[in-house]
Amino acid sequence: MTPGIRFEHIKLEREDFGSNDPNRTGSARTFFENDLDVWIPGIGVAYDVNESVKLLGGVHKGFAPPGVPNNANEAAFTSEEESINYELGARYSQGNWAGEIFGFLTDYENLLGRDSFSSGGGGTGDTFNGGEVEVKGIEAVAQYDAAEVTQLPASYKLPITVSYTLTDGEFKNSFTSSFAEWGNVRAGDELPYLPEHQLYVSVGLEKEDQWGVSAGAKYVDEMRTQAGSGAIPADRRVEAHWVVDVAGEYKLTDNVSAFATVENALDEDYVAARRPAGARPGLPLSAMAGVKVSLW
């Protein structure tokens, strides 16, 4: 049993010279700040059933700081995000098999949305309150080394991994937001950009202390781009898609390794987001190679 607590003091500041003051003379300068203190407790529990099975659980507080508003309007000041996160599951390891399964529940008292480029937004950094939200689901992973079955030499490994995530998230209250991902929300609406099903399958081949290659395929279920319920309109839907990645690494010396990765190896065309100005494509076929050096 491992309890813990973290304290954070956060000071946020925003200095805005406006769009008509390129020389930053301060003639139209506005300044906003936001200070907060927060205690973040949590506890984790682990129990060894036997040498192969371990039970785990935990309850932790979740927290995310608010942003700094871009105007003096009191409504622009968002509250920090707070949640309670629960998880319970088991891990198994014996011989060539390993796996785990966990159930999780995140109960948000106040969900915080942020407009960023990475989330498909305009990159303003503005934050928005979303009220009470509940996200729950199951994660499962199974791993198997098939080298022995395929009669490979003892120095080889043939790892096979399958992982699956089931997620359900919904708003628990109704509200209207200027945040494009939310809009007019009714209690029971599903969260945007949260696929219900995700699946990952990978196969690798490794030669101990020499080289390794792997190929992985990830499936992402369809998801809505704006909060809502029922069938997803075509202009607010990201279609389900598969993406295949390939990677390899070769050890040149004890301290130097060469590596290469190919993302979206089949050059699959798919939509990744629909903000802020319509469909945005996912990463096309991309390759990268390099050298890693360890100094110790």
PDB file of C-alpha atoms in Angstrom:
ATOM      1  CA  MET A   1       0.000   0.000   0.000  1.00  0.00           C
ATOM      2  CA  THR A   2       1.539   3.291  -1.131  1.00  0.00           C
ATOM      3  CA  PRO A   3      -0.168   6.552  -0.186  1.00  0.00           C
ATOM      4  CA  GLY A   4       1.178   9.859  -1.426  1.00  0.00           C
ATOM      5  CA  ILE A   5       0.377  13.537  -1.687  1.00  0.00           C
ATOM      6  CA  ARG A   6       1.713  16.340  -3.860  1.00  0.00           C
ATOM      7  CA  PHE A   7       1.441  20.101  -3.350  1.00  0.00           C
ATOM      8  CA  GLU A   8       1.601  22.590  -6.197  1.00  0.00           C
ATOM      9  CA  HIS A   9       1.750  26.368  -6.169  1.00  0.00           C
ATOM     10  CA  ILE A  10       1.101  27.725  -9.657  1.00  0.00           C
ATOM     11  CA  LYS A  11       1.325  31.299 -10.897  1.00  0.00           C
ATOM     12  CA  LEU A  12       0.086  31.993 -14.420  1.00  0.00           C
ATOM     13  CA  GLU A  13       0.641  35.297 -16.220  1.00  0.00           C
ATOM     14  CA  ARG A  14      -0.391  36.660 -19.602  1.00  0.00           C
ATOM     15  CA  GLU A  15       0.925  39.863 -21.154  1.00  0.00           C
ATOM     16  CA  ASP A  16      -0.971  40.901 -24.276  1.00  0.00           C
ATOM     17  CA  PHE A  17       0.151  43.789 -26.502  1.00  0.00           C
ATOM     18  CA  GLY A  18      -2.677  43.313 -28.959  1.00  0.00           C
ATOM     19  CA  SER A  19      -2.436  43.042 -32.737  1.00  0.00           C
ATOM     20  CA  ASN A  20      -1.842  46.763 -33.436  1.00  0.00           C
ATOM     21  CA  ASP A  21       1.360  47.184 -31.429  1.00  0.00           C
ATOM     22  CA  PRO A  22       4.143  45.343 -33.312  1.00  0.00           C
ATOM     23  CA  ASN A  23       6.840  47.403 -31.555  1.00  0.00           C
ATOM     24  CA  ARG A  24       5.538  46.330 -28.140  1.00  0.00           C
ATOM     25  CA  THR A  25       5.368  49.899 -26.816  1.00  0.00           C
ATOM     26  CA  GLY A  26       2.728  48.942 -24.295  1.00  0.00           C
ATOM     27  CA  SER A  27       0.191  51.522 -25.451  1.00  0.00           C
ATOM     28  CA  ALA A  28      -2.584  48.922 -25.465  1.00  0.00           C
ATOM     29  CA  ARG A  29      -0.977  46.421 -23.136  1.00  0.00           C
ATOM     30  CA  THR A  30      -3.143  44.225 -20.910  1.00  0.00           C
ATOM     31  CA  PHE A  31      -1.896  41.989 -18.148  1.00  0.00           C
ATOM     32  CA  PHE A  32      -3.672  39.117 -16.415  1.00  0.00           C
ATOM     33  CA  GLU A  33      -2.546  36.652 -13.789  1.00  0.00           C
ATOM     34  CA  ASN A  34      -3.927  33.661 -11.952  1.00  0.00           C
ATOM     35  CA  ASP A  35      -2.535  32.107  -8.746  1.00  0.00           C
ATOM     36  CA  LEU A  36      -3.585  28.847  -7.122  1.00  0.00           C
ATOM     37  CA  ASP A  37      -2.478  26.273  -4.560  1.00  0.00           C
ATOM     38  CA  VAL A  38      -3.539  22.639  -4.720  1.00  0.00           C
ATOM     39  CA  TRP A  39      -3.042  19.406  -2.762  1.00  0.00           C
ATOM     40  CA  ILE A  40      -3.166  16.231  -4.886  1.00  0.00           C
ATOM     41  CA  PRO A  41      -3.459  12.979  -2.874  1.00  0.00           C
ATOM     42  CA  GLY A  42      -3.546   9.382  -4.051  1.00  0.00           C
ATOM     43  CA  ILE A  43      -3.111   5.808  -2.914  1.00  0.00           C
ATOM     44  CA  GLY A  44      -2.068   2.617  -4.715  1.00  0.00           C
ATOM     45  CA  VAL A  45      -2.500  -0.968  -3.518  1.00  0.00           C
ATOM     46  CA  ALA A  46      -0.831  -4.161  -4.805  1.00  0.00           C
ATOM     47  CA  TYR A  47      -1.374  -7.758  -3.684  1.00  0.00           C
ATOM     48  CA  ASP A  48       0.565 -10.824  -4.859  1.00  0.00           C
ATOM     49  CA  VAL A  49      -1.914 -13.683  -5.228  1.00  0.00           C
ATOM     50  CA  ASN A  50       0.943 -15.998  -6.205  1.00  0.00           C
ATOM     51  CA  GLU A  51       4.157 -15.843  -8.228  1.00  0.00           C
ATOM     52  CA  SER A  52       2.208 -15.340 -11.446  1.00  0.00           C
ATOM     53  CA  VAL A  53      -0.761 -13.135 -10.522  1.00  0.00           C
ATOM     54  CA  LYS A  54      -0.791  -9.687  -8.945  1.00  0.00           C
ATOM     55  CA  LEU A  55      -3.859  -7.575  -8.136  1.00  0.00           C
ATOM     56  CA  LEU A  56      -3.567  -3.791  -8.304  1.00  0.00           C
ATOM     57  CA  GLY A  57      -5.812  -0.858  -7.563  1.00  0.00           C
ATOM     58  CA  GLY A  58      -5.648   2.826  -6.892  1.00  0.00           C
ATOM     59  CA  VAL A  59      -7.540   6.022  -6.215  1.00  0.00           C
ATOM     60  CA  HIS A  60      -5.909   9.287  -7.210  1.00  0.00           C
ATOM     61  CA  LYS A  61      -6.968  12.876  -7.538  1.00  0.00           C
ATOM     62  CA  GLY A  62      -6.568  14.398 -10.981  1.00  0.00           C
ATOM     63  CA  PHE A  63      -5.756  18.053 -11.542  1.00  0.00           C
ATOM     64  CA  ALA A  64      -5.007  20.411 -14.423  1.00  0.00           C
ATOM     65  CA  PRO A  65      -4.416  24.163 -14.002  1.00  0.00           C
ATOM     66  CA  PRO A  66      -6.671  26.666 -15.749  1.00  0.00           C
ATOM     67  CA  GLY A  67      -5.403  29.083 -18.338  1.00  0.00           C
ATOM     68  CA  VAL A  68      -5.055  32.834 -18.192  1.00  0.00           C
ATOM     69  CA  PRO A  69      -7.916  34.705 -19.891  1.00  0.00           C
ATOM     70  CA  ASN A  70      -7.414  36.984 -22.855  1.00  0.00           C
ATOM     71  CA  ASN A  71      -9.796  39.679 -21.588  1.00  0.00           C
ATOM     72  CA  ALA A  72     -10.979  41.148 -18.323  1.00  0.00           C
ATOM     73  CA  ASN A  73     -14.455  39.592 -18.597  1.00  0.00           C
ATOM     74  CA  GLU A  74     -15.080  37.583 -15.417  1.00  0.00           C
ATOM     75  CA  ALA A  75     -16.651  34.803 -17.519  1.00  0.00           C
ATOM     76  CA  ALA A  76     -13.310  34.314 -19.263  1.00  0.00           C
ATOM     77  CA  PHE A  77     -11.704  33.094 -16.028  1.00  0.00           C
ATOM     78  CA  THR A  78     -11.927  29.304 -16.069  1.00  0.00           C
ATOM     79  CA  SER A  79     -11.707  27.039 -13.037  1.00  0.00           C
ATOM     80  CA  GLU A  80      -9.067  24.349 -12.644  1.00  0.00           C
ATOM     81  CA  GLU A  81      -9.841  20.783 -13.702  1.00  0.00           C
ATOM     82  CA  GLU A  82     -10.421  18.331 -10.845  1.00  0.00           C
ATOM     83  CA  SER A  83     -11.251  14.628 -10.952  1.00  0.00           C
ATOM     84  CA  ILE A  84     -11.064  11.394  -9.000  1.00  0.00           C
ATOM     85  CA  ASN A  85      -9.449   8.495 -10.863  1.00  0.00           C
ATOM     86  CA  TYR A  86     -10.171   4.877  -9.944  1.00  0.00           C
ATOM     87  CA  GLU A  87      -8.479   1.776 -11.371  1.00  0.00           C
ATOM     88  CA  LEU A  88      -8.604  -1.896 -10.527  1.00  0.00           C
ATOM     89  CA  GLY A  89      -7.037  -4.812 -12.325  1.00  0.00           C
ATOM     90  CA  ALA A  90      -4.631  -7.725 -12.458  1.00  0.00           C
ATOM     91  CA  ARG A  91      -1.305  -8.661 -14.034  1.00  0.00           C
ATOM     92  CA  TYR A  92      -0.223 -12.144 -15.079  1.00  0.00           C
ATOM     93  CA  SER A  93       3.229 -13.441 -15.985  1.00  0.00           C
ATOM     94  CA  GLN A  94       4.305 -17.055 -16.427  1.00  0.00           C
ATOM     95  CA  GLY A  95       6.719 -18.591 -18.897  1.00  0.00           C
ATOM     96  CA  ASN A  96       6.326 -17.014 -22.323  1.00  0.00           C
ATOM     97  CA  TRP A  97       3.000 -15.398 -21.423  1.00  0.00           C
ATOM     98  CA  ALA A  98       2.304 -12.005 -19.856  1.00  0.00           C
ATOM     99  CA  GLY A  99      -0.781  -9.865 -19.700  1.00  0.00           C
ATOM    100  CA  GLU A 100      -2.878  -7.443 -17.746  1.00  0.00           C
ATOM    101  CA  ILE A 101      -6.451  -6.204 -17.598  1.00  0.00           C
ATOM    102  CA  PHE A 102      -7.676  -3.058 -15.873  1.00  0.00           C
ATOM    103  CA  GLY A 103     -10.951  -1.299 -15.397  1.00  0.00           C
ATOM    104  CA  PHE A 104     -10.862   2.470 -14.937  1.00  0.00           C
ATOM    105  CA  LEU A 105     -13.236   5.281 -14.048  1.00  0.00           C
ATOM    106  CA  THR A 106     -12.443   8.984 -14.119  1.00  0.00           C
ATOM    107  CA  ASP A 107     -15.059  11.175 -12.471  1.00  0.00           C
ATOM    108  CA  TYR A 108     -14.488  14.803 -13.471  1.00  0.00           C
ATOM    109  CA  GLU A 109     -15.899  17.504 -11.254  1.00  0.00           C
ATOM    110  CA  ASN A 110     -14.881  20.050 -13.864  1.00  0.00           C
ATOM    111  CA  LEU A 111     -13.451  19.053 -17.248  1.00  0.00           C
ATOM    112  CA  LEU A 112     -11.114  21.570 -18.850  1.00  0.00           C
ATOM    113  CA  GLY A 113     -10.859  21.984 -22.611  1.00  0.00           C
ATOM    114  CA  ARG A 114      -7.929  23.724 -24.282  1.00  0.00           C
ATOM    115  CA  ASP A 115      -7.681  25.114 -27.796  1.00  0.00           C
ATOM    116  CA  SER A 116      -4.351  23.851 -29.142  1.00  0.00           C
ATOM    117  CA  PHE A 117      -2.826  22.903 -32.493  1.00  0.00           C
ATOM    118  CA  SER A 118      -2.179  19.361 -31.252  1.00  0.00           C
ATOM    119  CA  SER A 119      -5.888  18.829 -30.584  1.00  0.00           C
ATOM    120  CA  GLY A 120      -6.832  20.126 -34.025  1.00  0.00           C
ATOM    121  CA  GLY A 121      -7.696  23.619 -32.842  1.00  0.00           C
ATOM    122  CA  GLY A 122      -6.536  27.105 -33.687  1.00  0.00           C
ATOM    123  CA  GLY A 123      -3.685  27.159 -31.193  1.00  0.00           C
ATOM    124  CA  THR A 124      -4.970  30.069 -29.099  1.00  0.00           C
ATOM    125  CA  GLY A 125      -4.285  28.239 -25.826  1.00  0.00           C
ATOM    126  CA  ASP A 126      -7.613  29.441 -24.423  1.00  0.00           C
ATOM    127  CA  THR A 127      -9.290  27.172 -21.857  1.00  0.00           C
ATOM    128  CA  PHE A 128     -12.970  26.278 -21.407  1.00  0.00           C
ATOM    129  CA  ASN A 129     -14.910  24.663 -18.568  1.00  0.00           C
ATOM    130  CA  GLY A 130     -16.956  21.573 -19.383  1.00  0.00           C
ATOM    131  CA  GLY A 131     -18.518  20.702 -16.053  1.00  0.00           C
ATOM    132  CA  GLU A 132     -19.125  17.171 -14.795  1.00  0.00           C
ATOM    133  CA  VAL A 133     -17.923  14.318 -17.014  1.00  0.00           C
ATOM    134  CA  GLU A 134     -17.555  10.561 -16.508  1.00  0.00           C
ATOM    135  CA  VAL A 135     -15.080   8.475 -18.507  1.00  0.00           C
ATOM    136  CA  LYS A 136     -14.879   4.721 -17.930  1.00  0.00           C
ATOM    137  CA  GLY A 137     -13.555   1.690 -19.704  1.00  0.00           C
ATOM    138  CA  ILE A 138     -11.344  -1.394 -19.848  1.00  0.00           C
ATOM    139  CA  GLU A 139      -7.751  -1.870 -20.985  1.00  0.00           C
ATOM    140  CA  ALA A 140      -6.310  -5.302 -21.747  1.00  0.00           C
ATOM    141  CA  VAL A 141      -2.879  -6.401 -22.988  1.00  0.00           C
ATOM    142  CA  ALA A 142      -1.615  -9.878 -23.872  1.00  0.00           C
ATOM    143  CA  GLN A 143       2.011 -10.695 -24.760  1.00  0.00           C
ATOM    144  CA  TYR A 144       3.519 -13.967 -25.943  1.00  0.00           C
ATOM    145  CA  ASP A 145       7.017 -14.964 -27.011  1.00  0.00           C
ATOM    146  CA  ALA A 146       6.524 -17.479 -29.819  1.00  0.00           C
ATOM    147  CA  ALA A 147      10.227 -18.225 -30.357  1.00  0.00           C
ATOM    148  CA  GLU A 148      10.041 -21.616 -28.635  1.00  0.00           C
ATOM    149  CA  VAL A 149       6.956 -22.707 -30.582  1.00  0.00           C
ATOM    150  CA  THR A 150       8.584 -21.775 -33.895  1.00  0.00           C
ATOM    151  CA  GLN A 151      11.780 -23.593 -32.835  1.00  0.00           C
ATOM    152  CA  LEU A 152      13.992 -20.545 -33.174  1.00  0.00           C
ATOM    153  CA  PRO A 153      17.462 -20.685 -31.557  1.00  0.00           C
ATOM    154  CA  ALA A 154      17.641 -19.711 -27.883  1.00  0.00           C
ATOM    155  CA  SER A 155      19.148 -16.296 -28.676  1.00  0.00           C
ATOM    156  CA  TYR A 156      16.037 -15.229 -30.612  1.00  0.00           C
ATOM    157  CA  LYS A 157      12.724 -13.807 -29.458  1.00  0.00           C
ATOM    158  CA  LEU A 158       9.450 -13.557 -31.372  1.00  0.00           C
ATOM    159  CA  PRO A 159       7.263 -11.225 -29.276  1.00  0.00           C
ATOM    160  CA  ILE A 160       3.589 -10.925 -30.176  1.00  0.00           C
ATOM    161  CA  THR A 161       1.482  -8.225 -28.487  1.00  0.00           C
ATOM    162  CA  VAL A 162      -2.251  -7.535 -28.618  1.00  0.00           C
ATOM    163  CA  SER A 163      -3.805  -4.656 -26.696  1.00  0.00           C
ATOM    164  CA  TYR A 164      -7.383  -3.401 -26.617  1.00  0.00           C
ATOM    165  CA  THR A 165      -9.061  -0.391 -25.038  1.00  0.00           C
ATOM    166  CA  LEU A 166     -12.798   0.141 -24.585  1.00  0.00           C
ATOM    167  CA  THR A 167     -13.758   3.677 -23.567  1.00  0.00           C
ATOM    168  CA  ASP A 168     -17.051   5.400 -22.832  1.00  0.00           C
ATOM    169  CA  GLY A 169     -17.246   9.072 -21.891  1.00  0.00           C
ATOM    170  CA  GLU A 170     -20.212  11.377 -21.436  1.00  0.00           C
ATOM    171  CA  PHE A 171     -21.134  14.778 -20.065  1.00  0.00           C
ATOM    172  CA  LYS A 172     -23.247  14.711 -16.912  1.00  0.00           C
ATOM    173  CA  ASN A 173     -24.660  18.232 -17.230  1.00  0.00           C
ATOM    174  CA  SER A 174     -26.055  20.527 -19.949  1.00  0.00           C
ATOM    175  CA  PHE A 175     -24.418  23.800 -21.001  1.00  0.00           C
ATOM    176  CA  THR A 176     -23.484  25.972 -23.964  1.00  0.00           C
ATOM    177  CA  SER A 177     -19.815  26.575 -24.746  1.00  0.00           C
ATOM    178  CA  SER A 178     -17.909  28.718 -27.246  1.00  0.00           C
ATOM    179  CA  PHE A 179     -15.395  25.855 -27.451  1.00  0.00           C
ATOM    180  CA  ALA A 180     -16.020  24.339 -30.900  1.00  0.00           C
ATOM    181  CA  GLU A 181     -15.543  20.731 -29.725  1.00  0.00           C
ATOM    182  CA  TRP A 182     -18.416  21.082 -27.248  1.00  0.00           C
ATOM    183  CA  GLY A 183     -20.959  23.622 -28.513  1.00  0.00           C
ATOM    184  CA  ASN A 184     -24.492  23.058 -27.183  1.00  0.00           C
ATOM    185  CA  VAL A 185     -24.108  20.143 -24.788  1.00  0.00           C
ATOM    186  CA  ARG A 186     -26.895  18.098 -23.243  1.00  0.00           C
ATOM    187  CA  ALA A 187     -26.439  15.739 -20.319  1.00  0.00           C
ATOM    188  CA  GLY A 188     -25.622  12.293 -21.721  1.00  0.00           C
ATOM    189  CA  ASP A 189     -23.801  13.581 -24.806  1.00  0.00           C
ATOM    190  CA  GLU A 190     -20.633  11.726 -25.750  1.00  0.00           C
ATOM    191  CA  LEU A 191     -17.227  13.367 -25.558  1.00  0.00           C
ATOM    192  CA  PRO A 192     -15.599  14.359 -28.849  1.00  0.00           C
ATOM    193  CA  TYR A 193     -12.369  12.773 -30.102  1.00  0.00           C
ATOM    194  CA  LEU A 194     -12.803   9.751 -27.845  1.00  0.00           C
ATOM    195  CA  PRO A 195     -13.013   6.487 -29.867  1.00  0.00           C
ATOM    196  CA  GLU A 196     -14.982   3.682 -28.255  1.00  0.00           C
ATOM    197  CA  HIS A 197     -12.676   0.934 -29.529  1.00  0.00           C
ATOM    198  CA  GLN A 198      -8.901   0.900 -30.027  1.00  0.00           C
ATOM    199  CA  LEU A 199      -6.851  -2.151 -30.972  1.00  0.00           C
ATOM    200  CA  TYR A 200      -3.112  -2.631 -31.413  1.00  0.00           C
ATOM    201  CA  VAL A 201      -1.339  -5.736 -32.742  1.00  0.00           C
ATOM    202  CA  SER A 202       2.433  -6.086 -33.162  1.00  0.00           C
ATOM    203  CA  VAL A 203       4.898  -8.819 -34.126  1.00  0.00           C
ATOM    204  CA  GLY A 204       8.653  -8.599 -33.704  1.00  0.00           C
ATOM    205  CA  LEU A 205      11.807 -10.599 -34.215  1.00  0.00           C
ATOM    206  CA  GLU A 206      14.847  -9.993 -31.991  1.00  0.00           C
ATOM    207  CA  LYS A 207      18.376 -11.383 -31.914  1.00  0.00           C
ATOM    208  CA  GLU A 208      19.737 -10.981 -28.400  1.00  0.00           C
ATOM    209  CA  ASP A 209      22.110  -8.002 -28.060  1.00  0.00           C
ATOM    210  CA  GLN A 210      22.353  -7.597 -31.855  1.00  0.00           C
ATOM    211  CA  TRP A 211      19.233  -6.473 -33.705  1.00  0.00           C
ATOM    212  CA  GLY A 212      15.457  -6.316 -33.683  1.00  0.00           C
ATOM    213  CA  VAL A 213      12.600  -5.556 -36.100  1.00  0.00           C
ATOM    214  CA  SER A 214       8.887  -5.113 -35.471  1.00  0.00           C
ATOM    215  CA  ALA A 215       5.667  -4.278 -37.280  1.00  0.00           C
ATOM    216  CA  GLY A 216       2.568  -2.939 -35.562  1.00  0.00           C
ATOM    217  CA  ALA A 217      -0.967  -2.145 -36.715  1.00  0.00           C
ATOM    218  CA  LYS A 218      -3.256   0.212 -34.789  1.00  0.00           C
ATOM    219  CA  TYR A 219      -7.021   0.442 -35.259  1.00  0.00           C
ATOM    220  CA  VAL A 220      -8.917   3.527 -34.106  1.00  0.00           C
ATOM    221  CA  ASP A 221     -12.707   3.413 -34.102  1.00  0.00           C
ATOM    222  CA  GLU A 222     -14.802   6.214 -35.549  1.00  0.00           C
ATOM    223  CA  MET A 223     -15.268   9.212 -33.273  1.00  0.00           C
ATOM    224  CA  ARG A 224     -17.283  12.373 -33.219  1.00  0.00           C
ATOM    225  CA  THR A 225     -15.590  15.781 -33.503  1.00  0.00           C
ATOM    226  CA  GLN A 226     -18.245  17.617 -31.508  1.00  0.00           C
ATOM    227  CA  ALA A 227     -20.176  16.565 -28.423  1.00  0.00           C
ATOM    228  CA  GLY A 228     -23.437  14.821 -29.237  1.00  0.00           C
ATOM    229  CA  SER A 229     -25.551  11.664 -29.098  1.00  0.00           C
ATOM    230  CA  GLY A 230     -26.838   9.085 -31.546  1.00  0.00           C
ATOM    231  CA  ALA A 231     -25.608   8.682 -35.106  1.00  0.00           C
ATOM    232  CA  ILE A 232     -22.605  10.863 -35.947  1.00  0.00           C
ATOM    233  CA  PRO A 233     -23.195  13.323 -38.830  1.00  0.00           C
ATOM    234  CA  ALA A 234     -20.716  12.918 -41.687  1.00  0.00           C
ATOM    235  CA  ASP A 235     -19.291  16.417 -41.255  1.00  0.00           C
ATOM    236  CA  ARG A 236     -18.659  15.768 -37.545  1.00  0.00           C
ATOM    237  CA  ARG A 237     -17.156  12.312 -37.861  1.00  0.00           C
ATOM    238  CA  VAL A 238     -13.622  10.951 -38.061  1.00  0.00           C
ATOM    239  CA  GLU A 239     -13.860   7.590 -39.811  1.00  0.00           C
ATOM    240  CA  ALA A 240     -12.365   4.420 -38.336  1.00  0.00           C
ATOM    241  CA  HIS A 241      -8.937   3.605 -39.725  1.00  0.00           C
ATOM    242  CA  TRP A 242      -5.905   1.308 -39.522  1.00  0.00           C
ATOM    243  CA  VAL A 243      -2.292   2.526 -39.495  1.00  0.00           C
ATOM    244  CA  VAL A 244       0.741   0.239 -39.854  1.00  0.00           C
ATOM    245  CA  ASP A 245       4.193   1.167 -38.511  1.00  0.00           C
ATOM    246  CA  VAL A 246       7.521  -0.655 -38.965  1.00  0.00           C
ATOM    247  CA  ALA A 247      10.693  -0.230 -36.898  1.00  0.00           C
ATOM    248  CA  GLY A 248      14.151  -1.748 -36.674  1.00  0.00           C
ATOM    249  CA  GLU A 249      17.336  -1.370 -34.648  1.00  0.00           C
ATOM    250  CA  TYR A 250      20.867  -2.755 -35.046  1.00  0.00           C
ATOM    251  CA  LYS A 251      23.557  -2.645 -32.386  1.00  0.00           C
ATOM    252  CA  LEU A 252      26.837  -1.457 -33.911  1.00  0.00           C
ATOM    253  CA  THR A 253      28.854  -1.479 -30.689  1.00  0.00           C
ATOM    254  CA  ASP A 254      28.117  -1.729 -26.970  1.00  0.00           C
ATOM    255  CA  ASN A 255      27.299   1.991 -26.946  1.00  0.00           C
ATOM    256  CA  VAL A 256      26.099   2.749 -30.465  1.00  0.00           C
ATOM    257  CA  SER A 257      22.938   1.577 -32.251  1.00  0.00           C
ATOM    258  CA  ALA A 258      21.447   2.443 -35.631  1.00  0.00           C
ATOM    259  CA  PHE A 259      17.671   2.610 -35.964  1.00  0.00           C
ATOM    260  CA  ALA A 260      14.997   3.241 -38.572  1.00  0.00           C
ATOM    261  CA  THR A 261      11.225   3.716 -38.377  1.00  0.00           C
ATOM    262  CA  VAL A 262       8.515   3.896 -41.017  1.00  0.00           C
ATOM    263  CA  GLU A 263       5.202   5.381 -39.888  1.00  0.00           C
ATOM    264  CA  ASN A 264       2.027   4.746 -41.857  1.00  0.00           C
ATOM    265  CA  ALA A 265       3.973   2.241 -43.933  1.00  0.00           C
ATOM    266  CA  LEU A 266       0.985   1.538 -46.213  1.00  0.00           C
ATOM    267  CA  ASP A 267       0.495   5.280 -46.845  1.00  0.00           C
ATOM    268  CA  GLU A 268      -3.109   5.111 -45.640  1.00  0.00           C
ATOM    269  CA  ASP A 269      -5.205   8.240 -46.298  1.00  0.00           C
ATOM    270  CA  TYR A 270      -7.338   9.113 -43.285  1.00  0.00           C
ATOM    271  CA  VAL A 271      -8.848  12.082 -41.489  1.00  0.00           C
ATOM    272  CA  ALA A 272      -7.299  12.890 -38.111  1.00  0.00           C
ATOM    273  CA  ALA A 273      -9.448  15.902 -37.112  1.00  0.00           C
ATOM    274  CA  ARG A 274     -11.992  18.379 -38.433  1.00  0.00           C
ATOM    275  CA  ARG A 275     -10.887  21.499 -36.593  1.00  0.00           C
ATOM    276  CA  PRO A 276     -10.414  24.369 -37.034  1.00  0.00           C
ATOM    277  CA  ALA A 277     -11.140  24.543 -40.784  1.00  0.00           C
ATOM    278  CA  GLY A 278     -12.410  21.210 -42.032  1.00  0.00           C
ATOM    279  CA  ALA A 279     -10.833  17.793 -42.490  1.00  0.00           C
ATOM    280  CA  ARG A 280      -7.174  17.496 -41.499  1.00  0.00           C
ATOM    281  CA  PRO A 281      -5.210  14.524 -42.849  1.00  0.00           C
ATOM    282  CA  GLY A 282      -3.303  12.100 -40.698  1.00  0.00           C
ATOM    283  CA  LEU A 283       0.440  11.613 -40.987  1.00  0.00           C
ATOM    284  CA  PRO A 284       1.336  10.251 -44.446  1.00  0.00           C
ATOM    285  CA  LEU A 285       4.063   7.705 -45.163  1.00  0.00           C
ATOM    286  CA  SER A 286       7.061   8.935 -43.149  1.00  0.00           C
ATOM    287  CA  ALA A 287      10.505   7.452 -42.608  1.00  0.00           C
ATOM    288  CA  MET A 288      13.250   8.321 -40.155  1.00  0.00           C
ATOM    289  CA  ALA A 289      16.691   6.858 -39.507  1.00  0.00           C
ATOM    290  CA  GLY A 290      19.404   7.718 -37.045  1.00  0.00           C
ATOM    291  CA  VAL A 291      22.016   6.673 -34.557  1.00  0.00           C
ATOM    292  CA  LYS A 292      21.692   6.376 -30.775  1.00  0.00           C
ATOM    293  CA  VAL A 293      24.752   6.746 -28.556  1.00  0.00           C
ATOM    294  CA  SER A 294      24.871   5.772 -24.885  1.00  0.00           C
ATOM    295  CA  LEU A 295      27.641   7.457 -22.888  1.00  0.00           C
ATOM    296  CA  TRP A 296      27.369   5.207 -19.840  1.00  0.00           C
TER     297      TRP A 296
END
